[in-house]
Amino acid sequence: MEYKVKIDSFEGPLDLLLHLINKLEIDIYDIPAAEITNQYLLYVNTMHQLELDVASEYLVMAATLIAMKSRSLLPDHSSDEDEYLEEEDPREELTRRLIEYKKYKEAAIKLQEREEERTKLFSRPPADVLFAPSGEGPLNVSIYDMLGAFQKMTRRKKMAVPRQATVRREEISVEARMEVLLKTLKEAKEPVLFEDLFQSNERDELVASFLALLELMKQNEITVTQQGNFADLYVISGGKQ
Amino acid sequence: MTNESIIESLLFAAGDEGLSAEQMASVLDVDVQTVRNVVEQMAETLLHDETRGVTITKYGTEYRMMTKKENASFIQALADKPSPKTLSQAALETLAIIAYNQPVTRMEVEDIRGVKTERPIATLAARGLIEEAGRAEGAGRPILYATTNEFLDAFQLNSLDDLPPLSEGEVSIQQEADLFFGRFEEAMDEMAEE
Amino acid sequence: MTNESIIESLLFAAGDEGLSAEQMASVLDVDVQTVRNVVEQMAETLLHDETRGVTITKYGTEYRMMTKKENASFIQALADKPSPKTLSQAALETLAIIAYNQPVTRMEVEDIRGVKTERPIATLAARGLIEEAGRAEGAGRPILYATTNEFLDAFQLNSLDDLPPLSEGEVSIQQEADLFFGRFEEAMDEMAEE
């Protein structure tokens, strides 16, 4: 069942074909019918073997490709011009579709870049006093206006208030910090400045480090010294004598 | 970018709730006193710069960016003009939150929006799109709001079940797909070798 | 107070709802072109002032104050939630086809993509990026889809004219090249004759 989603990573048979064209480094205007058909069928067969749910579009395309391949194997009737003009070359039709599709696939990439850029810009909610009742008259809004406003809101940032940090500290375990700090202090031959033990800017890590130091003091694994009021604190491994 | 620039960005995006010097210091990687000095200096400059329309003020431990009180009449004038749209974004946001979370208190709506929501709620109630739906348990027993039949009407919905789902969980499907992509190509290559 | 000061106050108060030049002009009691000039000048100055953390951007007809993108990481660091999910490849392709061909039916989109497109369309509608825009003539009168203002906002476009031009594929480049060489040869011939 998990494999079902795999097909999503190719956006349909045209996408798969573009992938193959790139991989085989062949000319989109001169697709070798036999080679591309074999490769394509190999993919579709593999999907079957892996018990993927092959969407019908893939099978339709497979049929088209097989027709294209068999046509390319037939003797060339191009001398009979009237007959030749009557039906469109399936290869040309496929090329046309691939080029059309590729155009939008590229546009999608450009949109994605813009979308990412947009996520770096933030605004603030409109002030409560503004945009008061718009008066009488029929309401001319749609559900899409509401969804649009909702999206705008989700793009705004709500700043984390300090009290949330204490909830999050559990993510970094105090035990882990105790180990790290003890190792640091043992390796340092001399007392370490208290501040130097707090290298991170992550609030939860700072909190974990602080709790770890308290715990180590309690367990008499480290000693904290201070020369006088407001003087620097130094930490050294080993308990009080 | 300068500390001033970053602080302006932070205070602007923080909205009405403001930020403490500690919060700003934690992301700026400077000490709290430095932040305080920079912010106080900025506030001073803003106050005297006639081309600027905002100030920074301190409430308790939080610094907040606000419009200058000298310009209040212009904002009031803007507030008095009817919105060119039939519902403002503030009202639409509020409506979306109520529609998808009903019944819900004003506090909960404000929590999600990060801004006071009295007026949008009054607007929506006046337009008959939302109504009171009892009271919540707990302190103060605040009013609960829910959407009305008129809401369904206005947005051409048969029922609340017709509200489009808000998230599709696309990312995780994409990731699963990517994860599998490698395995699939491997299998392909093996078959090709046979 | 100066016009700059008042405009800053107004844009600040409007937040991500934004304001049109007309709205600001009506409050300032100056003509719309004057507002446009002042706002564009302010936007330009903000962009280059390293001590400022906000910019003024325009989408559709609205001007809006936003944080500078260079400061994004600092805001993210303080924010309590990740940015909203970006769209999947399927949704982006579908959106591109709708954006460049609107209004357009689902069938037409599926014709270009060569694959069923119900789900991406539902996702885009739920995100408020596309909306129904009437019905096509002909059998079954299928729904037509078009992009919304939220689409312009989400992709930083002033208007649909700002969409990056579609590459015409190699065909047109080939044709242009043929055209160029044709002319080139003509010119060569002319020169040879002289």
XYZ file of C-alpha atoms in Angstrom:
629
model
C 0.000 0.000 0.000
C 2.886 2.278 0.862
C 4.111 1.868 -2.724
C 0.973 3.393 -4.112
C 2.251 6.843 -3.329
C 5.406 6.239 -5.291
C 3.635 6.952 -8.523
C 2.961 10.394 -7.179
C 6.626 11.214 -7.481
C 6.161 10.965 -11.207
C 3.368 13.327 -12.079
C 1.902 10.892 -14.590
C 3.180 9.266 -17.760
C 4.389 12.502 -19.366
C 6.569 13.210 -16.371
C 7.940 9.684 -16.487
C 8.691 10.084 -20.191
C 10.495 13.366 -19.591
C 12.512 11.627 -16.895
C 13.472 8.868 -19.339
C 14.318 11.357 -22.082
C 16.652 13.133 -19.670
C 18.141 9.910 -18.392
C 18.741 8.513 -21.884
C 19.912 11.912 -23.109
C 17.780 11.724 -26.197
C 16.351 14.497 -28.323
C 12.770 15.393 -27.495
C 12.257 16.164 -31.220
C 13.597 12.864 -32.385
C 12.438 10.299 -29.884
C 13.712 6.820 -30.741
C 10.409 4.938 -30.588
C 11.838 1.513 -29.835
C 14.173 2.568 -27.071
C 11.769 4.858 -25.250
C 8.987 2.265 -25.477
C 11.190 -0.454 -24.030
C 12.309 1.753 -21.174
C 8.811 2.918 -20.443
C 7.425 -0.626 -20.426
C 10.248 -1.671 -18.155
C 9.089 0.935 -15.654
C 5.461 -0.049 -15.899
C 6.346 -3.736 -15.553
C 8.445 -3.013 -12.514
C 5.549 -1.140 -11.020
C 3.443 -4.235 -11.557
C 6.051 -6.533 -10.083
C 6.340 -4.333 -7.030
C 2.563 -4.546 -6.821
C 2.172 -0.856 -7.367
C -1.190 0.453 -8.233
C -0.509 1.529 -11.790
C -2.883 4.290 -12.761
C -4.765 3.818 -15.995
C -3.008 6.796 -17.562
C 0.236 4.863 -17.536
C -1.358 1.991 -19.419
C -2.936 4.273 -22.005
C 0.468 5.791 -22.649
C 2.018 2.317 -22.865
C -0.473 1.446 -25.597
C 0.347 4.662 -27.456
C 4.047 3.938 -27.272
C 3.615 0.375 -28.512
C 1.606 1.690 -31.456
C 4.353 4.207 -32.107
C 7.027 1.540 -31.957
C 5.228 -0.862 -34.278
C 4.648 1.921 -36.746
C 8.322 2.745 -36.758
C 9.092 -0.886 -37.576
C 6.744 -0.937 -40.572
C 8.139 -0.294 -44.052
C 8.273 3.388 -44.914
C 5.202 4.416 -46.912
C 6.182 8.035 -47.141
C 6.295 7.820 -50.942
C 2.535 7.458 -50.802
C 2.083 11.055 -49.700
C -1.706 11.282 -49.574
C -1.986 8.424 -47.151
C 0.885 9.755 -45.103
C -0.746 13.132 -44.599
C -4.008 11.643 -43.471
C -2.898 10.471 -40.063
C -0.738 12.447 -37.740
C 2.552 10.921 -36.800
C 2.035 9.724 -33.185
C 5.610 10.735 -32.463
C 4.884 14.328 -33.383
C 1.770 14.302 -31.255
C 3.748 12.937 -28.322
C 6.507 15.505 -28.799
C 3.917 18.265 -28.862
C 2.372 17.042 -25.610
C 5.741 16.622 -23.930
C 6.822 20.138 -24.853
C 3.540 21.573 -23.672
C 3.788 19.695 -20.384
C 7.440 20.607 -19.882
C 6.542 24.266 -20.207
C 4.276 24.076 -17.160
C 6.604 21.835 -15.237
C 9.242 24.555 -15.578
C 6.718 27.242 -14.643
C 5.888 25.201 -11.524
C 9.540 25.312 -10.493
C 9.583 29.101 -10.860
C 6.405 29.350 -8.806
C 7.968 27.175 -6.148
C 10.948 29.539 -5.895
C 8.577 32.469 -5.466
C 6.590 30.565 -2.880
C 9.737 29.924 -0.875
C 10.777 33.568 -1.070
C 7.357 34.572 0.169
C 7.699 32.433 3.290
C 10.520 34.760 4.366
C 8.254 37.791 4.606
C 6.051 38.448 7.598
C 3.468 41.017 8.442
C 1.286 41.699 11.439
C -2.443 41.306 12.007
C -4.570 44.293 10.994
C -5.454 46.496 13.956
C -8.749 45.670 15.598
C -10.169 49.154 15.017
C -9.766 49.020 11.266
C -12.133 47.736 8.655
C -15.252 47.969 10.710
C -18.667 46.849 9.410
C -18.953 47.549 5.745
C -22.578 48.528 6.076
C -25.646 47.165 4.440
C -26.078 45.343 1.180
C -25.781 41.729 0.215
C -22.711 39.902 1.361
C -20.497 39.365 -1.629
C -17.863 36.981 -0.370
C -17.056 33.392 -1.149
C -15.643 30.524 0.814
C -12.402 31.131 -1.103
C -12.099 34.627 0.386
C -12.354 33.044 3.795
C -9.784 30.375 2.989
C -7.473 33.048 1.557
C -7.723 35.120 4.730
C -7.051 32.002 6.756
C -3.885 31.274 4.772
C -2.698 34.818 5.286
C -3.114 34.301 8.970
C -1.181 31.046 8.991
C 1.737 32.839 7.385
C 1.985 35.264 10.265
C 4.259 34.370 13.104
C 3.302 34.196 16.691
C 6.294 34.766 18.855
C 6.945 32.139 21.480
C 6.427 33.440 24.986
C 9.116 32.521 27.535
C 6.895 30.231 29.570
C 6.600 27.833 26.650
C 10.317 27.154 26.892
C 9.982 25.409 30.223
C 7.556 22.953 28.651
C 9.929 22.233 25.843
C 13.026 21.615 27.915
C 12.188 17.931 28.124
C 13.213 17.577 24.506
C 16.839 17.890 25.562
C 17.388 15.517 28.409
C 19.052 16.776 31.557
C 20.864 13.448 31.833
C 22.483 13.947 28.454
C 23.601 17.446 29.391
C 25.019 16.133 32.697
C 27.206 13.688 30.812
C 28.459 16.306 28.378
C 29.172 18.855 31.105
C 30.982 16.372 33.312
C 33.166 15.319 30.399
C 33.965 18.937 29.539
C 34.888 19.713 33.128
C 37.043 16.615 33.539
C 38.928 17.366 30.360
C 39.556 20.944 31.428
C 42.379 20.784 33.934
C 41.399 24.071 35.592
C 38.121 25.655 36.730
C 35.799 26.664 33.908
C 33.946 29.975 33.825
C 30.304 29.334 34.596
C 29.110 31.255 31.476
C 31.334 29.210 29.203
C 29.295 26.126 29.978
C 26.293 27.695 28.224
C 27.283 27.786 24.599
C 23.883 27.371 23.014
C 21.322 30.045 22.268
C 18.520 27.542 22.398
C 16.463 28.369 25.400
C 15.558 24.755 26.138
C 19.189 23.733 25.949
C 20.180 26.526 28.339
C 17.555 25.378 30.771
C 18.676 21.757 30.466
C 22.305 22.758 31.041
C 21.413 24.737 34.117
C 19.370 21.895 35.585
C 22.200 19.519 34.770
C 24.674 21.692 36.692
C 22.347 21.812 39.697
C 21.964 18.059 39.632
C 25.737 17.532 39.368
C 26.262 19.830 42.347
C 23.685 17.908 44.318
C 25.397 14.651 43.469
C 28.690 16.203 44.566
C 30.227 15.579 41.123
C 31.223 19.198 40.628
C 32.045 22.217 42.734
C 31.130 25.802 42.036
C 33.314 28.522 43.538
C 33.013 32.264 43.770
C 35.505 34.749 45.210
C 32.939 37.208 46.492
C 29.591 38.803 45.769
C 29.010 39.379 42.022
C 32.368 37.844 41.162
C 32.587 35.281 38.380
C 31.480 31.762 39.095
C 33.912 28.945 38.348
C 33.037 25.303 38.019
C 35.402 22.405 38.574
C 34.870 18.678 38.456
C 35.026 16.744 41.694
C 33.020 17.194 44.850
C 33.648 19.364 47.877
C 36.334 18.008 50.179
C 21.864 43.364 8.942
C 22.161 45.654 11.917
C 20.678 44.960 15.329
C 18.295 47.870 14.756
C 17.019 46.256 11.587
C 16.505 42.869 13.193
C 14.822 44.366 16.241
C 12.468 46.333 14.014
C 11.586 43.139 12.131
C 10.968 41.251 15.360
C 8.854 43.937 17.007
C 6.857 44.468 13.825
C 6.102 40.772 13.334
C 5.360 40.246 17.037
C 2.197 42.328 16.732
C 0.376 43.671 19.748
C 1.846 41.190 22.188
C 5.307 42.654 21.986
C 8.590 41.043 22.952
C 10.815 41.095 26.006
C 14.471 42.114 25.842
C 15.304 38.531 26.827
C 13.439 37.104 23.853
C 15.176 39.450 21.449
C 18.569 38.825 23.041
C 18.137 35.081 22.617
C 17.831 35.334 18.834
C 20.259 38.216 18.355
C 23.004 36.425 20.237
C 23.862 39.511 22.283
C 23.314 40.158 25.963
C 20.074 41.512 27.338
C 21.557 44.862 28.345
C 22.736 45.494 24.790
C 19.232 44.828 23.495
C 17.780 47.180 26.071
C 20.208 49.920 25.077
C 19.516 49.526 21.365
C 15.746 49.441 21.837
C 15.719 52.480 24.136
C 17.867 54.347 21.627
C 15.524 53.367 18.796
C 12.498 54.483 20.815
C 14.143 57.830 21.463
C 14.968 58.342 17.788
C 11.481 57.346 16.638
C 9.903 59.819 19.027
C 11.726 62.762 17.489
C 11.757 61.706 13.845
C 8.886 63.515 12.146
C 8.959 61.187 9.158
C 8.277 58.118 11.303
C 4.790 56.948 12.223
C 5.541 54.351 14.886
C 7.020 54.327 18.359
C 8.337 51.685 20.700
C 6.869 51.613 24.180
C 7.414 49.306 27.106
C 4.577 47.564 28.893
C 5.762 45.606 31.881
C 8.645 43.589 30.487
C 7.477 43.723 26.879
C 8.493 46.189 24.215
C 5.790 46.941 21.664
C 5.733 48.809 18.417
C 2.713 51.107 18.088
C 1.521 53.913 15.889
C 2.269 57.434 17.103
C -0.598 58.936 19.009
C -0.341 62.121 16.926
C -1.552 60.044 13.973
C -4.491 58.487 15.802
C -7.009 60.724 14.023
C -5.871 59.444 10.634
C -6.252 55.830 11.700
C -9.662 56.666 13.090
C -10.549 58.281 9.761
C -9.489 55.086 8.005
C -11.539 53.024 10.456
C -14.583 55.152 9.728
C -14.391 54.542 6.001
C -16.269 51.422 5.053
C -13.984 48.669 3.913
C -13.977 48.386 0.123
C -14.452 44.664 0.527
C -17.676 43.337 1.905
C -15.854 41.599 4.714
C -12.454 42.671 5.979
C -9.608 40.246 6.294
C -9.881 40.504 10.066
C -13.539 39.464 9.837
C -12.805 36.654 7.377
C -10.007 35.289 9.548
C -12.221 35.373 12.593
C -15.009 33.692 10.677
C -12.682 30.950 9.447
C -11.482 30.235 12.975
C -15.023 30.094 14.306
C -16.265 27.971 11.397
C -13.547 25.358 11.773
C -13.412 25.301 15.587
C -16.946 25.990 16.720
C -18.159 26.433 19.335
C -15.278 28.622 20.405
C -14.645 31.523 22.807
C -13.317 34.944 21.834
C -10.188 34.234 23.854
C -9.450 31.168 21.752
C -9.935 33.151 18.548
C -7.614 35.878 19.816
C -5.080 33.267 20.771
C -4.983 31.988 17.213
C -5.034 35.409 15.556
C -2.649 36.995 18.029
C -4.660 40.192 18.128
C -7.809 41.632 19.731
C -10.922 40.423 18.001
C -13.833 42.292 19.593
C -14.708 44.277 16.508
C -14.580 41.486 13.961
C -16.815 39.421 16.236
C -19.261 42.326 16.589
C -19.238 42.758 12.798
C -19.879 39.086 12.161
C -22.657 38.987 14.757
C -24.236 42.128 13.301
C -24.220 40.492 9.876
C -25.849 37.426 11.347
C -22.985 35.138 10.352
C -22.179 34.036 13.896
C -24.207 33.758 17.078
C -23.742 32.964 20.734
C -23.926 29.248 21.416
C -23.953 28.900 25.177
C -21.095 29.378 27.578
C -17.842 27.554 28.136
C -17.050 25.796 31.404
C -14.474 27.320 33.698
C -13.484 30.750 34.919
C -15.786 33.551 33.859
C -17.857 31.156 31.760
C -17.025 32.974 28.518
C -19.473 33.110 25.623
C -19.127 30.450 22.962
C -19.586 31.433 19.312
C -20.807 29.325 16.407
C -21.753 30.008 12.798
C -25.382 30.462 11.767
C -27.544 29.140 8.960
C -27.060 32.520 7.340
C -23.367 31.726 7.233
C -24.095 28.535 5.290
C -26.329 30.558 3.022
C -23.850 33.342 2.400
C -21.066 30.917 1.555
C -23.285 28.539 -0.362
C -22.673 25.535 1.840
C -25.209 22.793 2.413
C -23.796 22.033 5.822
C -20.642 22.508 7.850
C -19.419 19.194 6.463
C -19.086 20.976 3.130
C -16.290 23.179 4.459
C -13.188 22.239 2.508
C -10.609 20.390 4.625
C -7.811 22.730 5.640
C -4.818 20.452 5.340
C -4.057 17.715 2.913
C -0.925 16.333 4.501
C 0.863 16.567 1.211
C 4.345 16.943 2.507
C 4.495 13.591 4.215
C 3.170 11.837 1.150
C 5.823 13.576 -0.881
C 8.477 12.476 1.555
C 7.294 8.888 1.526
C 7.334 9.013 -2.230
C 10.885 10.346 -2.264
C 11.932 7.656 0.162
C 10.579 5.018 -2.126
C 11.927 6.617 -5.264
C 15.448 5.353 -4.607
C 14.351 1.780 -4.014
C 12.290 1.823 -7.153
C 15.131 2.964 -9.389
C 17.391 0.330 -7.853
C 14.887 -2.376 -8.707
C 14.697 -0.965 -12.216
C 18.434 -1.096 -12.697
C 18.579 -4.681 -11.465
C 15.891 -5.709 -13.910
C 17.644 -3.959 -16.740
C 20.792 -5.944 -15.981
C 19.029 -9.292 -16.159
C 3.200 65.195 10.962
C 4.599 64.430 7.547
C 2.867 62.329 4.931
C 5.567 59.698 5.421
C 4.775 59.495 9.102
C 1.045 59.149 8.531
C 1.501 56.576 5.777
C 3.758 54.551 8.026
C 1.102 54.644 10.754
C -1.615 53.594 8.335
C 0.346 50.754 6.767
C 1.447 49.574 10.192
C -2.137 49.490 11.459
C -3.411 47.758 8.327
C -0.918 44.915 8.771
C -1.249 42.135 6.227
C -4.599 43.417 5.019
C -2.690 46.175 3.240
C -4.036 49.436 1.871
C -4.595 50.796 -1.610
C -3.252 54.194 -2.642
C -6.894 55.315 -2.915
C -7.635 54.402 0.694
C -4.595 56.287 1.937
C -5.320 59.282 -0.288
C -8.833 59.616 1.085
C -7.520 59.780 4.630
C -4.585 62.066 3.837
C -6.694 64.361 1.697
C -4.147 64.426 -1.112
C -4.449 62.988 -4.590
C -3.753 59.358 -5.338
C -0.682 60.017 -7.450
C 0.963 61.914 -4.581
C 0.383 58.942 -2.287
C 1.829 56.583 -4.873
C 4.926 58.741 -5.239
C 5.491 59.021 -1.492
C 4.936 55.301 -0.917
C 7.231 54.243 -3.753
C 9.886 56.631 -2.445
C 9.495 55.217 1.070
C 9.744 51.661 -0.257
C 12.939 52.542 -2.095
C 14.488 54.161 0.980
C 13.521 51.260 3.246
C 15.085 48.775 0.883
C 18.488 50.425 1.119
C 18.490 51.492 4.748
C 20.405 48.850 6.666
C 19.018 50.005 9.990
C 15.435 49.328 8.903
C 13.785 45.925 9.239
C 10.635 46.414 7.185
C 9.837 47.070 3.554
C 6.747 48.123 1.647
C 5.630 45.671 -1.018
C 2.740 45.778 -3.412
C 0.476 42.958 -4.446
C -2.613 43.486 -6.524
C -3.645 47.054 -5.751
C -2.560 46.935 -2.115
C 0.586 48.237 -0.452
C 1.709 46.337 2.564
C 4.393 46.588 5.188
C 6.438 43.419 5.565
C 9.625 42.367 7.301
C 12.797 42.219 5.230
C 13.576 38.774 3.921
C 17.155 39.011 5.182
C 15.776 38.931 8.724
C 13.573 35.887 8.210
C 15.779 33.515 10.174
C 15.580 35.697 13.290
C 11.804 35.768 13.197
C 11.631 32.025 12.551
C 13.864 31.459 15.574
C 11.336 33.178 17.847
C 8.204 31.850 16.205
C 6.181 29.087 17.763
C 5.213 27.276 14.609
C 6.840 26.248 11.379
C 5.985 27.993 8.133
C 2.935 26.612 6.363
C 3.621 23.660 4.164
C 4.763 24.435 0.682
C 2.812 22.932 -2.182
C 3.528 19.528 -3.685
C 4.828 19.176 -7.223
C 1.396 18.013 -8.378
C -0.283 21.064 -6.862
C 2.305 23.458 -8.302
C 1.964 22.018 -11.809
C -1.792 22.245 -11.595
C -1.578 25.800 -10.280
C 0.795 26.808 -13.088
C -1.580 25.455 -15.729
C -4.532 27.247 -14.160
C -2.600 30.502 -13.696
C -1.490 30.710 -17.320
C -4.742 29.520 -18.900
C -7.481 30.808 -16.633
C -10.335 30.333 -16.592
C -9.855 26.667 -17.311
C -11.673 23.398 -16.672
C -10.256 20.401 -14.822
C -10.380 18.400 -18.059
C -8.120 20.898 -19.790
C -5.646 20.743 -16.919
C -5.681 16.946 -17.022
C -5.129 17.034 -20.762
C -1.889 18.930 -20.290
C -0.678 16.980 -17.271
C -1.771 13.618 -18.671
C -2.962 12.546 -15.250
C -5.980 12.878 -12.947
C -5.973 16.176 -11.097
C -8.868 16.085 -8.628
C -6.730 16.039 -5.532
C -4.381 18.875 -6.436
C -7.380 21.009 -7.356
C -9.003 20.294 -3.990
C -5.751 21.211 -2.231
C -5.418 24.477 -4.143
C -9.013 25.419 -3.406
C -8.560 24.605 0.292
C -5.520 26.880 0.309
C -7.619 29.658 -1.202
C -5.273 29.835 -4.204
C -7.884 29.011 -6.830
C -11.629 29.488 -6.981
C -14.520 28.527 -9.180
C -15.071 31.120 -11.875
C -18.303 30.144 -13.541
C -18.932 27.268 -15.897
C -17.739 26.478 -19.386
C -20.137 26.234 -22.321
C -20.814 22.836 -23.776
C -21.515 19.341 -22.553
C -21.859 18.994 -18.801
C -21.008 22.683 -18.345
C -17.842 21.899 -16.356
C -16.568 24.229 -13.608
C -14.002 26.822 -14.625
C -11.130 27.575 -12.275
C -9.175 30.801 -11.835
C -6.559 32.061 -9.398
C -7.389 34.325 -6.435
C -5.847 37.385 -4.774
C -4.360 35.009 -2.235
C -2.498 33.436 -5.149
C -0.931 36.817 -5.963
C 0.025 37.224 -2.317
C 1.428 33.726 -1.883
C 3.661 34.093 -4.930
C 4.548 37.775 -4.561
C 2.919 38.978 -7.748
C 1.624 42.499 -8.375
C -0.803 41.122 -10.903
C -1.194 38.192 -13.269
C 0.903 40.155 -15.778
C 3.826 39.588 -13.437
C 3.776 35.827 -13.948
C 7.154 34.794 -15.277
C 6.783 34.260 -19.022
C 6.253 30.649 -20.038
C 9.227 29.300 -21.883
C 7.962 28.551 -25.349
C 10.008 25.405 -25.401
C 12.793 24.741 -27.812
C 10.425 25.053 -30.748
C 10.313 28.800 -30.751
C 14.012 29.123 -30.091
C 14.570 26.936 -33.109
C 12.174 29.066 -35.116
C 13.795 32.262 -33.956
C 17.158 30.845 -34.876
C 15.867 29.897 -38.320
C 14.450 33.367 -38.682
C 17.719 34.920 -37.616
C 19.831 32.824 -39.940
C 17.421 33.528 -42.763
C 17.858 37.258 -42.262
C 21.541 36.852 -41.698
C 21.961 35.058 -44.992
C 19.873 37.690 -46.727
C 22.070 40.407 -45.271
C 25.131 38.471 -46.301
C 23.808 38.163 -49.821
C 23.045 41.864 -49.965
C 26.525 42.690 -48.785
C 28.021 40.356 -51.329
C 26.067 42.068 -54.079
C 27.242 45.540 -53.129
